[in-house]
Coordinates of C-alpha atoms and ligand atoms in Angstrom, one line a residue:
M811 CA -9.1 2.3 28.4
G812 CA -8.6 0.3 25.4
F813 CA -9.9 0.1 22.0
P814 CA -12.5 2.6 21.2
K815 CA -16.0 1.3 20.5
N816 CA -16.2 1.9 17.0
F817 CA -12.5 0.8 16.2
L818 CA -12.2 -0.2 12.9
W819 CA -11.2 -3.7 12.7
G820 CA -10.5 -5.1 9.4
G821 CA -8.2 -6.1 6.8
A822 CA -6.3 -5.2 3.7
T823 CA -5.7 -6.0 0.0
A824 CA -4.4 -4.3 -3.3
A825 CA -6.2 -4.5 -6.4
N826 CA -3.0 -6.0 -8.7
Q827 CA -2.1 -8.6 -6.2
Y828 CA -6.0 -10.2 -5.4
E829 CA -7.9 -9.3 -7.9
G830 CA -7.0 -11.1 -10.8
G831 CA -9.3 -11.1 -14.0
Y832 CA -7.0 -8.6 -15.3
L833 CA -8.9 -8.4 -19.0
S834 CA -12.1 -9.3 -17.5
G835 CA -15.3 -7.2 -17.7
G836 CA -13.6 -4.3 -20.1
K837 CA -10.3 -3.9 -17.9
E838 CA -7.2 -3.3 -20.3
P839 CA -3.6 -3.7 -18.8
S840 CA -1.8 -1.8 -16.2
T841 CA 2.2 -1.2 -15.9
L842 CA 1.9 -3.8 -12.7
D843 CA 0.5 -6.3 -15.3
A844 CA 3.8 -6.5 -17.3
I845 CA 5.7 -7.9 -14.0
T846 CA 6.8 -11.4 -14.0
G847 CA 6.8 -13.4 -10.8
G848 CA 10.1 -14.3 -9.5
S849 CA 11.7 -16.0 -6.3
H850 CA 13.0 -12.7 -4.6
T851 CA 13.0 -9.2 -5.1
T852 CA 15.4 -8.7 -8.0
S853 CA 14.0 -11.4 -9.9
R854 CA 11.1 -9.6 -10.6
K855 CA 11.3 -8.7 -14.0
I856 CA 9.3 -6.3 -16.3
T857 CA 9.0 -7.2 -19.9
Y858 CA 8.9 -4.3 -22.8
K859 CA 9.5 -3.4 -26.1
T860 CA 12.2 -1.0 -27.0
K861 CA 11.6 1.8 -29.2
E862 CA 13.6 -0.4 -32.1
G863 CA 10.7 -3.1 -31.4
K864 CA 13.0 -5.4 -29.2
I865 CA 11.8 -7.6 -26.4
E866 CA 13.9 -7.0 -23.2
S867 CA 13.4 -6.9 -19.3
V868 CA 14.3 -5.5 -16.7
T869 CA 14.7 -5.8 -12.7
R870 CA 11.3 -4.3 -11.5
E871 CA 12.7 -1.2 -9.5
K872 CA 14.4 -0.3 -12.7
S873 CA 12.7 2.3 -15.0
L874 CA 12.1 1.5 -18.7
P875 CA 14.6 3.2 -21.3
T876 CA 13.0 6.5 -22.8
G877 CA 10.6 5.7 -25.6
A878 CA 10.2 2.0 -24.6
I879 CA 6.6 0.4 -23.5
G880 CA 5.3 -2.2 -21.5
Y881 CA 5.0 -6.0 -23.6
I882 CA 3.2 -8.7 -22.0
D883 CA 4.7 -11.9 -23.1
P884 CA 2.6 -14.7 -23.9
E885 CA 5.4 -17.1 -22.9
Q886 CA 5.8 -15.6 -19.4
Y887 CA 4.0 -16.1 -16.1
Y888 CA 2.6 -13.0 -14.7
P889 CA 1.1 -13.1 -11.2
S890 CA -1.2 -10.3 -11.2
H891 CA -3.3 -11.7 -14.2
V892 CA -5.3 -14.2 -12.1
A893 CA -3.8 -13.3 -8.5
T894 CA -5.9 -15.1 -6.2
D895 CA -9.0 -14.3 -7.8
F896 CA -11.2 -12.0 -5.8
Y897 CA -13.0 -11.3 -9.0
H898 CA -14.6 -14.4 -8.9
H899 CA -14.6 -15.3 -5.5
Y900 CA -15.5 -12.0 -3.8
K901 CA -18.7 -13.3 -2.6
E902 CA -17.0 -16.3 -0.7
D903 CA -14.2 -14.3 0.8
I904 CA -16.2 -11.2 2.4
A905 CA -18.3 -13.9 3.8
L906 CA -15.2 -15.0 5.7
F907 CA -14.3 -11.7 6.7
A908 CA -17.7 -11.1 8.0
E909 CA -17.2 -14.4 10.1
M910 CA -14.5 -13.0 11.5
G911 CA -16.2 -9.9 12.4
F912 CA -14.6 -7.8 10.3
K913 CA -15.8 -4.1 10.5
C914 CA -13.8 -2.9 7.5
F915 CA -12.2 -4.2 4.7
R916 CA -9.4 -2.0 3.0
L917 CA -9.1 -2.8 -1.0
S918 CA -7.9 -0.5 -4.0
I919 CA -9.8 0.3 -7.2
N920 CA -8.3 -0.8 -10.0
W921 CA -7.9 2.7 -12.3
S922 CA -7.4 0.8 -15.8
R923 CA -11.0 -1.6 -14.9
I924 CA -12.7 2.1 -14.7
C925 CA -11.1 3.8 -17.0
P926 CA -9.5 1.2 -19.5
K927 CA -6.9 3.8 -20.7
G928 CA -6.9 5.9 -18.0
T929 CA -8.5 8.7 -20.3
D930 CA -11.9 10.0 -19.9
K931 CA -13.4 7.0 -21.4
V932 CA -15.6 5.3 -18.7
N933 CA -16.3 0.9 -18.6
E934 CA -19.5 0.5 -17.2
E935 CA -18.7 -3.3 -16.2
G936 CA -15.9 -1.9 -14.2
L937 CA -17.9 0.3 -12.1
A938 CA -20.8 -2.5 -11.7
F939 CA -17.9 -4.9 -10.6
Y940 CA -17.0 -2.6 -7.7
D941 CA -21.0 -1.8 -6.9
A942 CA -21.5 -5.3 -6.1
V943 CA -18.4 -5.8 -3.9
F944 CA -19.6 -3.0 -2.1
D945 CA -23.0 -4.0 -2.0
E946 CA -21.8 -7.6 -0.5
L947 CA -19.3 -5.9 2.5
L948 CA -22.7 -3.7 3.1
K949 CA -24.9 -6.5 3.7
Y950 CA -22.7 -7.6 6.6
N951 CA -22.1 -4.1 7.7
I952 CA -18.6 -4.3 6.9
E953 CA -17.3 -0.4 6.3
P954 CA -15.2 -0.6 2.6
V955 CA -11.9 1.8 3.0
V956 CA -10.7 2.2 -0.1
T957 CA -7.5 2.9 -1.7
I958 CA -7.9 4.8 -4.7
N959 CA -4.5 3.7 -6.7
H960 CA -2.5 1.2 -5.0
F961 CA 0.9 1.1 -7.1
D962 CA -0.8 0.9 -10.5
I963 CA -1.4 3.2 -13.3
P964 CA -3.1 2.1 -17.0
M965 CA -0.6 0.8 -19.4
Y966 CA -1.7 3.5 -22.1
L967 CA -1.0 6.3 -19.7
A968 CA 2.8 4.9 -19.4
D969 CA 3.6 4.3 -22.4
E970 CA 1.7 7.6 -24.1
L971 CA 1.9 10.2 -21.9
D972 CA 5.3 8.7 -19.8
G973 CA 2.9 8.4 -16.8
W974 CA 3.0 11.1 -13.7
S975 CA 5.7 12.4 -15.6
N976 CA 3.4 14.3 -17.5
R977 CA 1.1 17.2 -15.9
K978 CA -1.8 15.7 -17.9
V979 CA -2.3 13.1 -16.0
I980 CA -3.4 15.3 -12.8
D981 CA -6.5 15.9 -14.9
Y982 CA -6.9 12.1 -16.2
F983 CA -6.6 11.0 -12.2
L984 CA -9.1 14.0 -11.2
F985 CA -11.7 12.4 -13.6
F986 CA -11.2 8.7 -12.6
C987 CA -12.0 9.9 -8.8
E988 CA -14.7 11.9 -9.9
T989 CA -16.5 9.0 -11.6
I990 CA -15.9 6.5 -8.6
F991 CA -16.6 9.5 -6.0
K992 CA -20.3 10.3 -7.1
R993 CA -20.6 6.6 -8.3
Y994 CA -20.0 5.5 -4.9
K995 CA -20.7 8.4 -2.4
D996 CA -23.3 6.6 -0.6
K997 CA -21.3 3.4 -0.2
V998 CA -18.0 4.7 0.5
K999 CA -16.8 6.8 3.4
Y1000 CA -13.5 6.0 3.8
W1001 CA -10.8 6.4 1.3
M1002 CA -6.9 6.9 0.7
T1003 CA -5.2 8.8 -2.3
F1004 CA -1.9 6.9 -2.8
N1005 CA -0.7 3.8 -1.4
E1006 CA 2.9 4.7 0.0
I1007 CA 3.4 7.5 -2.0
N1008 CA 7.0 7.5 -0.6
F1009 CA 7.8 4.5 -2.6
L1010 CA 6.2 5.8 -6.1
R1011 CA 9.5 6.4 -8.3
S1012 CA 9.5 3.7 -10.9
W1013 CA 7.6 2.7 -14.4
T1014 CA 5.9 -0.1 -12.5
Q1015 CA 4.3 2.5 -10.0
I1016 CA 3.6 5.8 -11.6
G1017 CA 4.6 5.2 -15.4
I1018 CA 7.8 7.4 -15.3
H1019 CA 11.0 6.6 -17.6
D1020 CA 13.0 9.2 -16.0
S1021 CA 13.7 8.2 -12.3
S1022 CA 16.7 10.7 -11.4
L1023 CA 16.1 12.7 -8.4
Q1024 CA 14.6 15.1 -10.8
G1025 CA 12.0 13.1 -12.3
K1026 CA 11.1 11.4 -9.2
Y1027 CA 10.4 14.5 -7.5
Q1028 CA 8.7 16.5 -10.6
A1029 CA 6.4 13.2 -10.5
A1030 CA 5.9 13.7 -6.8
H1031 CA 4.9 17.1 -7.1
H1032 CA 2.0 15.9 -9.5
L1033 CA 1.2 13.3 -7.2
F1034 CA 0.8 16.2 -4.5
V1035 CA -1.4 18.5 -6.7
A1036 CA -3.5 15.4 -7.5
S1037 CA -4.0 14.4 -3.7
A1038 CA -4.9 18.0 -3.1
K1039 CA -7.4 18.3 -5.8
V1040 CA -8.9 14.8 -5.1
V1041 CA -9.3 16.0 -1.5
K1042 CA -11.2 19.2 -2.2
L1043 CA -13.2 17.8 -5.0
G1044 CA -14.5 14.6 -2.7
H1045 CA -15.1 16.9 0.3
Q1046 CA -17.4 19.2 -1.8
I1047 CA -19.2 15.9 -3.6
N1048 CA -19.7 14.4 -0.1
S1049 CA -19.0 16.6 2.9
D1050 CA -18.7 13.1 5.1
F1051 CA -15.8 11.7 3.3
Q1052 CA -12.6 10.7 5.5
I1053 CA -10.0 11.2 2.9
G1054 CA -6.7 10.1 3.9
M1055 CA -2.6 9.6 3.1
M1056 CA -1.1 6.8 3.0
V1057 CA 2.7 6.5 3.8
A1058 CA 5.2 3.4 4.2
Y1059 CA 6.7 4.1 7.5
I1060 CA 9.9 2.4 8.7
P1061 CA 11.1 4.3 11.6
S1062 CA 15.1 4.2 12.0
Y1063 CA 16.7 4.1 15.0
P1064 CA 20.4 5.6 15.4
M1065 CA 22.9 2.8 15.3
S1066 CA 24.4 4.3 18.5
C1067 CA 24.3 7.7 20.5
R1068 CA 27.4 9.2 18.4
P1069 CA 26.0 12.0 16.9
E1070 CA 26.6 11.4 13.5
D1071 CA 24.4 8.2 13.7
V1072 CA 21.7 10.3 15.1
M1073 CA 22.1 12.6 12.1
E1074 CA 21.9 10.1 9.8
S1075 CA 18.5 8.6 11.4
V1076 CA 16.9 12.0 11.3
Q1077 CA 17.9 12.1 7.5
F1078 CA 16.2 8.8 7.0
N1079 CA 13.1 9.7 9.0
R1080 CA 12.6 13.0 7.5
E1081 CA 12.4 11.5 4.0
Q1082 CA 9.3 9.7 4.9
E1083 CA 7.8 12.5 7.0
F1084 CA 8.6 14.8 3.6
Y1085 CA 5.1 13.2 2.4
I1086 CA 3.2 13.4 5.5
D1087 CA 4.7 17.1 5.8
V1088 CA 3.2 17.9 2.4
Q1089 CA 0.0 16.3 2.7
V1090 CA -1.0 16.9 6.5
K1091 CA 0.7 20.3 7.0
G1092 CA 0.5 21.7 3.2
Y1093 CA 3.8 23.0 2.5
Y1094 CA 7.3 21.6 1.5
P1095 CA 9.6 21.5 4.6
A1096 CA 12.5 23.8 4.4
H1097 CA 14.8 20.4 4.5
K1098 CA 13.8 19.5 1.0
L1099 CA 14.1 22.7 -0.2
K1100 CA 17.2 23.1 0.8
Q1101 CA 17.9 19.5 -0.9
F1102 CA 16.7 20.5 -4.2
E1103 CA 18.7 23.7 -4.1
R1104 CA 22.2 21.2 -3.3
E1105 CA 20.9 18.8 -6.0
G1106 CA 20.1 21.2 -8.5
V1107 CA 16.5 19.8 -8.4
V1108 CA 13.8 22.2 -10.0
I1109 CA 10.2 21.3 -9.5
K1110 CA 8.1 22.9 -12.7
K1111 CA 5.0 24.4 -10.5
E1112 CA 1.9 26.0 -12.0
A1113 CA 0.4 29.1 -10.2
G1114 CA -1.9 28.6 -7.3
D1115 CA 0.0 24.8 -6.9
D1116 CA 1.7 25.9 -3.3
E1117 CA -2.1 27.4 -2.6
L1118 CA -3.7 24.2 -3.8
I1119 CA -1.2 21.7 -1.6
K1120 CA -2.2 24.0 1.4
E1121 CA -6.1 23.7 1.3
G1122 CA -6.1 20.2 0.0
T1123 CA -4.9 18.5 2.9
V1124 CA -5.9 15.0 4.3
D1125 CA -8.4 14.2 7.2
Y1126 CA -5.9 11.3 8.6
I1127 CA -2.8 9.7 8.5
G1128 CA -2.8 5.9 6.9
F1129 CA 0.3 4.1 7.2
S1130 CA 1.6 0.5 7.0
Y1131 CA 4.1 -0.7 9.3
Y1132 CA 5.9 -4.0 9.2
M1133 CA 9.2 -3.2 10.5
S1134 CA 11.9 -0.9 11.6
T1135 CA 15.6 -0.1 10.7
V1136 CA 18.8 1.5 12.2
S1137 CA 20.9 4.3 10.6
S1138 CA 24.7 4.3 10.5
A1139 CA 27.1 7.0 9.5
N1140 CA 29.5 4.0 8.7
P1141 CA 27.5 2.4 6.1
D1142 CA 30.1 -0.2 5.4
K1143 CA 30.0 -1.3 9.1
V1144 CA 26.6 -2.5 9.2
K1145 CA 25.1 -5.7 8.0
F1146 CA 22.1 -5.8 5.5
V1147 CA 18.9 -7.9 5.9
G1148 CA 16.3 -8.6 3.6
G1149 CA 14.3 -5.4 3.3
N1150 CA 12.4 -4.8 0.3
Q1151 CA 12.1 -1.2 -1.6
M1152 CA 15.2 -0.5 0.6
P1153 CA 18.0 -2.6 2.5
A1154 CA 17.3 -2.5 6.0
V1155 CA 20.1 -2.8 8.4
K1156 CA 20.7 -5.2 11.1
N1157 CA 19.3 -4.3 14.7
P1158 CA 20.8 -6.5 16.8
Y1159 CA 18.3 -6.8 19.4
L1160 CA 15.8 -7.6 17.0
E1161 CA 14.8 -10.9 15.3
E1162 CA 13.7 -10.9 11.5
S1163 CA 11.2 -12.9 9.2
D1164 CA 12.4 -15.1 6.6
W1165 CA 12.6 -12.2 4.1
G1166 CA 14.8 -10.0 6.7
W1167 CA 12.2 -7.9 7.9
G1168 CA 13.1 -6.9 11.6
V1169 CA 10.3 -7.7 14.0
D1170 CA 9.3 -5.0 16.0
P1171 CA 6.3 -4.5 17.9
L1172 CA 7.6 -1.7 19.7
G1173 CA 8.3 0.2 16.8
L1174 CA 4.8 0.4 16.2
R1175 CA 4.1 2.5 19.2
I1176 CA 6.8 4.5 18.7
S1177 CA 5.6 5.4 15.2
L1178 CA 2.0 5.9 16.3
S1179 CA 3.2 8.1 19.2
K1180 CA 5.6 10.3 16.9
L1181 CA 3.2 11.0 14.0
Y1182 CA 0.4 11.3 16.6
D1183 CA 3.0 13.8 18.3
R1184 CA 3.9 15.6 15.3
Y1185 CA 0.8 15.6 13.0
N1186 CA -2.3 15.5 15.4
I1187 CA -4.6 14.2 13.4
P1188 CA -6.2 10.5 13.4
L1189 CA -4.3 7.8 12.5
F1190 CA -5.0 4.4 10.7
V1191 CA -2.6 1.4 10.4
V1192 CA -3.7 0.5 7.5
E1193 CA -1.1 -2.3 6.9
N1194 CA 1.0 -4.4 9.2
G1195 CA 1.7 -8.5 9.1
F1196 CA 4.3 -11.0 9.1
G1197 CA 4.9 -12.7 5.6
A1198 CA 5.8 -16.4 6.0
V1199 CA 5.8 -19.7 4.8
D1200 CA 2.8 -21.8 5.5
T1201 CA 2.8 -25.4 5.7
V1202 CA -0.7 -27.3 5.3
E1203 CA -0.9 -30.6 7.7
S1204 CA -2.1 -33.7 6.3
D1205 CA -5.6 -33.0 8.0
G1206 CA -5.6 -29.7 5.7
A1207 CA -4.8 -27.3 9.3
I1208 CA -2.6 -24.3 8.7
I1209 CA -1.1 -23.8 12.1
D1210 CA 0.5 -20.3 11.9
D1211 CA 1.4 -19.4 15.6
Y1212 CA 4.2 -17.5 14.2
R1213 CA 1.6 -14.9 13.1
I1214 CA -0.7 -14.8 16.1
D1215 CA 2.6 -14.5 18.0
Y1216 CA 3.5 -11.1 15.7
F1217 CA -0.1 -9.8 15.7
K1218 CA -0.5 -10.1 19.2
K1219 CA 2.3 -8.2 20.2
H1220 CA 1.3 -5.5 17.5
V1221 CA -2.1 -5.3 18.6
A1222 CA -0.7 -4.6 22.4
A1223 CA 1.7 -2.1 21.1
M1224 CA -1.3 -0.3 19.4
K1225 CA -3.3 -0.8 23.0
D1226 CA -0.6 1.0 24.8
A1227 CA -0.4 3.8 22.2
I1228 CA -3.9 4.5 22.8
D1229 CA -4.0 4.1 26.5
L1230 CA -0.8 5.6 27.4
D1231 CA 0.0 8.2 25.1
G1232 CA -3.8 8.8 23.9
V1233 CA -3.1 8.3 20.3
D1234 CA -6.3 8.9 18.2
L1235 CA -6.2 5.7 16.4
I1236 CA -9.2 4.6 14.4
G1237 CA -8.6 1.5 12.8
Y1238 CA -6.1 -1.6 12.2
T1239 CA -6.5 -3.8 8.7
P1240 CA -3.8 -6.3 9.0
W1241 CA -2.0 -6.7 5.3
G1242 CA -3.2 -9.6 3.2
C1243 CA -5.7 -11.1 5.4
I1244 CA -6.4 -13.7 2.8
D1245 CA -2.9 -15.0 1.0
L1246 CA -2.5 -12.6 -1.7
V1247 CA 0.6 -12.1 -4.2
S1248 CA 3.5 -10.6 -3.0
A1249 CA 4.3 -7.1 -4.2
G1250 CA 7.8 -6.9 -3.6
T1251 CA 9.0 -10.6 -5.0
G1252 CA 5.8 -11.7 -6.8
E1253 CA 5.6 -15.0 -4.6
M1254 CA 2.8 -16.9 -3.2
K1255 CA 5.2 -18.7 -0.6
K1256 CA 5.6 -15.3 1.0
R1257 CA 1.6 -15.3 3.0
Y1258 CA 0.3 -12.9 4.8
G1259 CA -3.6 -14.0 5.2
F1260 CA -5.8 -15.4 7.9
I1261 CA -7.1 -17.2 5.0
Y1262 CA -4.7 -19.7 2.8
V1263 CA -5.4 -19.7 -1.0
D1264 CA -4.2 -22.8 -2.7
L1265 CA -2.0 -21.4 -5.5
D1266 CA 1.8 -21.6 -5.9
D1267 CA 4.2 -19.5 -7.2
H1268 CA 3.9 -20.7 -10.9
G1269 CA 0.1 -20.2 -10.9
Q1270 CA -0.5 -24.1 -10.1
G1271 CA -3.7 -24.4 -7.5
T1272 CA -7.2 -24.9 -6.8
L1273 CA -7.9 -21.1 -5.5
K1274 CA -9.8 -23.1 -2.9
R1275 CA -9.7 -21.1 0.6
S1276 CA -9.2 -22.3 3.8
R1277 CA -9.4 -21.0 7.4
K1278 CA -5.6 -20.6 9.7
K1279 CA -5.6 -20.9 12.9
S1280 CA -4.9 -17.4 13.0
F1281 CA -8.5 -16.8 11.8
N1282 CA -9.9 -17.9 15.0
W1283 CA -7.4 -16.3 16.6
Y1284 CA -8.4 -12.6 15.0
K1285 CA -11.9 -13.2 14.9
Q1286 CA -11.8 -13.6 19.0
V1287 CA -9.7 -10.4 19.0
I1288 CA -12.6 -8.3 17.3
A1289 CA -15.1 -10.0 19.4
T1290 CA -13.5 -8.7 22.5
N1291 CA -12.6 -5.4 20.5
G1292 CA -8.8 -6.3 21.3
E1293 CA -9.1 -7.0 25.1
K1294 CA -8.6 -11.3 24.6
L1295 CA -5.0 -11.3 22.7
E1296 CA -4.3 -14.8 24.1
N1297 CA -4.0 -18.0 21.7
N1298 CA -6.0 -20.9 22.8
Ligands
LIG1555 P1 5.4 -8.0 -0.1 C1 8.2 -2.2 0.9 C2 8.3 -2.2 2.7 C3 7.2 -1.8 3.0 C4 6.0 -2.3 2.9 O1 4.7 -6.2 1.1 C5 5.6 -2.4 1.2 C6 7.1 -2.2 0.3 C7 7.0 -2.7 -0.7 O2 6.7 -4.0 -1.0 O3 4.6 -2.4 0.5 C8 3.6 -2.6 1.4 O4 4.0 -7.9 -0.5 C9 2.6 -2.5 0.1 C10 1.9 -4.1 -0.3 C11 2.9 -5.0 0.0 C12 3.0 -5.1 1.7 O5 3.9 -4.0 1.9 O6 6.7 -7.3 -0.8 O7 1.8 -1.3 0.3 O8 1.2 -3.8 -1.8 O9 2.1 -6.3 -0.7 C13 4.1 -6.2 1.8 O10 5.5 -8.7 1.1

């Protein structure tokens, strides 16, 4: 009973939010390096140069106008450029992860560190950096879990090729994957392809300029083909590789038992499950094909794409779980709360974080059950956590009981899913196990970590690391393999 013996307890990060060193060691900019800080989702801007050479900016979710290219303005502050500086602190940070007892650590590889322009030129210094990181992890018996692509694309590919709109990017991506698979095949076993593939729809994440339905789904098709090719290639290079997909899972409940509300929630959930269907079952679900017909979306495919997608299905489902939402057939009657990539509807039975994310531990068990019932392959909770403002006391202590409370309930929910529902869950990597830059808002004050990093929203701070109260709590959870959740 309880968590399996070899359960992968750990933590999760992403290069652009954690690494910094954005031009160090031969790296060139990625699209994400052109996003400014902000105080909330909509105040994060992308800076760019128009076709006519004018410098402009647009909110992060929007795509750039046709012909525009990314531009880094020396007058602006860009949080990814230094982030919380894993680039220079990896030894110290990994030692702290080891002290917590991590069995695994999830990080992403910065594409433009390995292939600075995204093309077939390799940067040895970039490869050497991740070698050093993996060696450091393995020294403590911490299994690296690698997200191959977490929301980034080399800016050159976005500017010159229109990013994932262009089929050629599949080949460049494959070259990048072949390079890292061959280099790290004896150091890394767990991989996942695209972080939150269901959220990839804008210039910053996939370098596209056309974010209409047609543009978004054509790019998604290229991502699916790329993922399938990567899975096949990875298994050829090392048959022990476990290669997963990654989806942001936000289950939606019907606002009431009114059938119209239920249908809305079916449709909402389907939109996320569509991405899992393609990568796990290996084909486009019927409802999506009907939607394409209805909306006049025509996906350009090449001969063999369907077979490839069928053959390159993934080994496990990785997903992020932060919150649930609610669907209603009368959206004008509901109250919207924070949300992030999408406005979330207020659930009267739940409380929200300061950023409006509805805290719902049972929703995690519901998600695990649904996903396991539906797909029957191993699951990996690769993100979960509570973004909050932390206060440093005069003696330096950070008493984050609210975070401990959040985790306690979510770990208990996973345990129920294992014990009561029979879910095959292989690991848990809480998001931002060390403080890093928020993807949604660019803030530092929205913190997730067990480890505090001294840095503010304007890039000021010493970058000094310190243990929060939750550090010792999580250490105890790992030491008891999820049995002792009480906070003492
Ligand atoms: P931040 C939206 C909703 C759920 C998960 O988000 C999301 C997003 C996108 O922001 O993304 C994941 O930093 C993502 C991470 C991100 C984390 O959630 O906005 O994979 O990169 O940092 C938390 O609070």
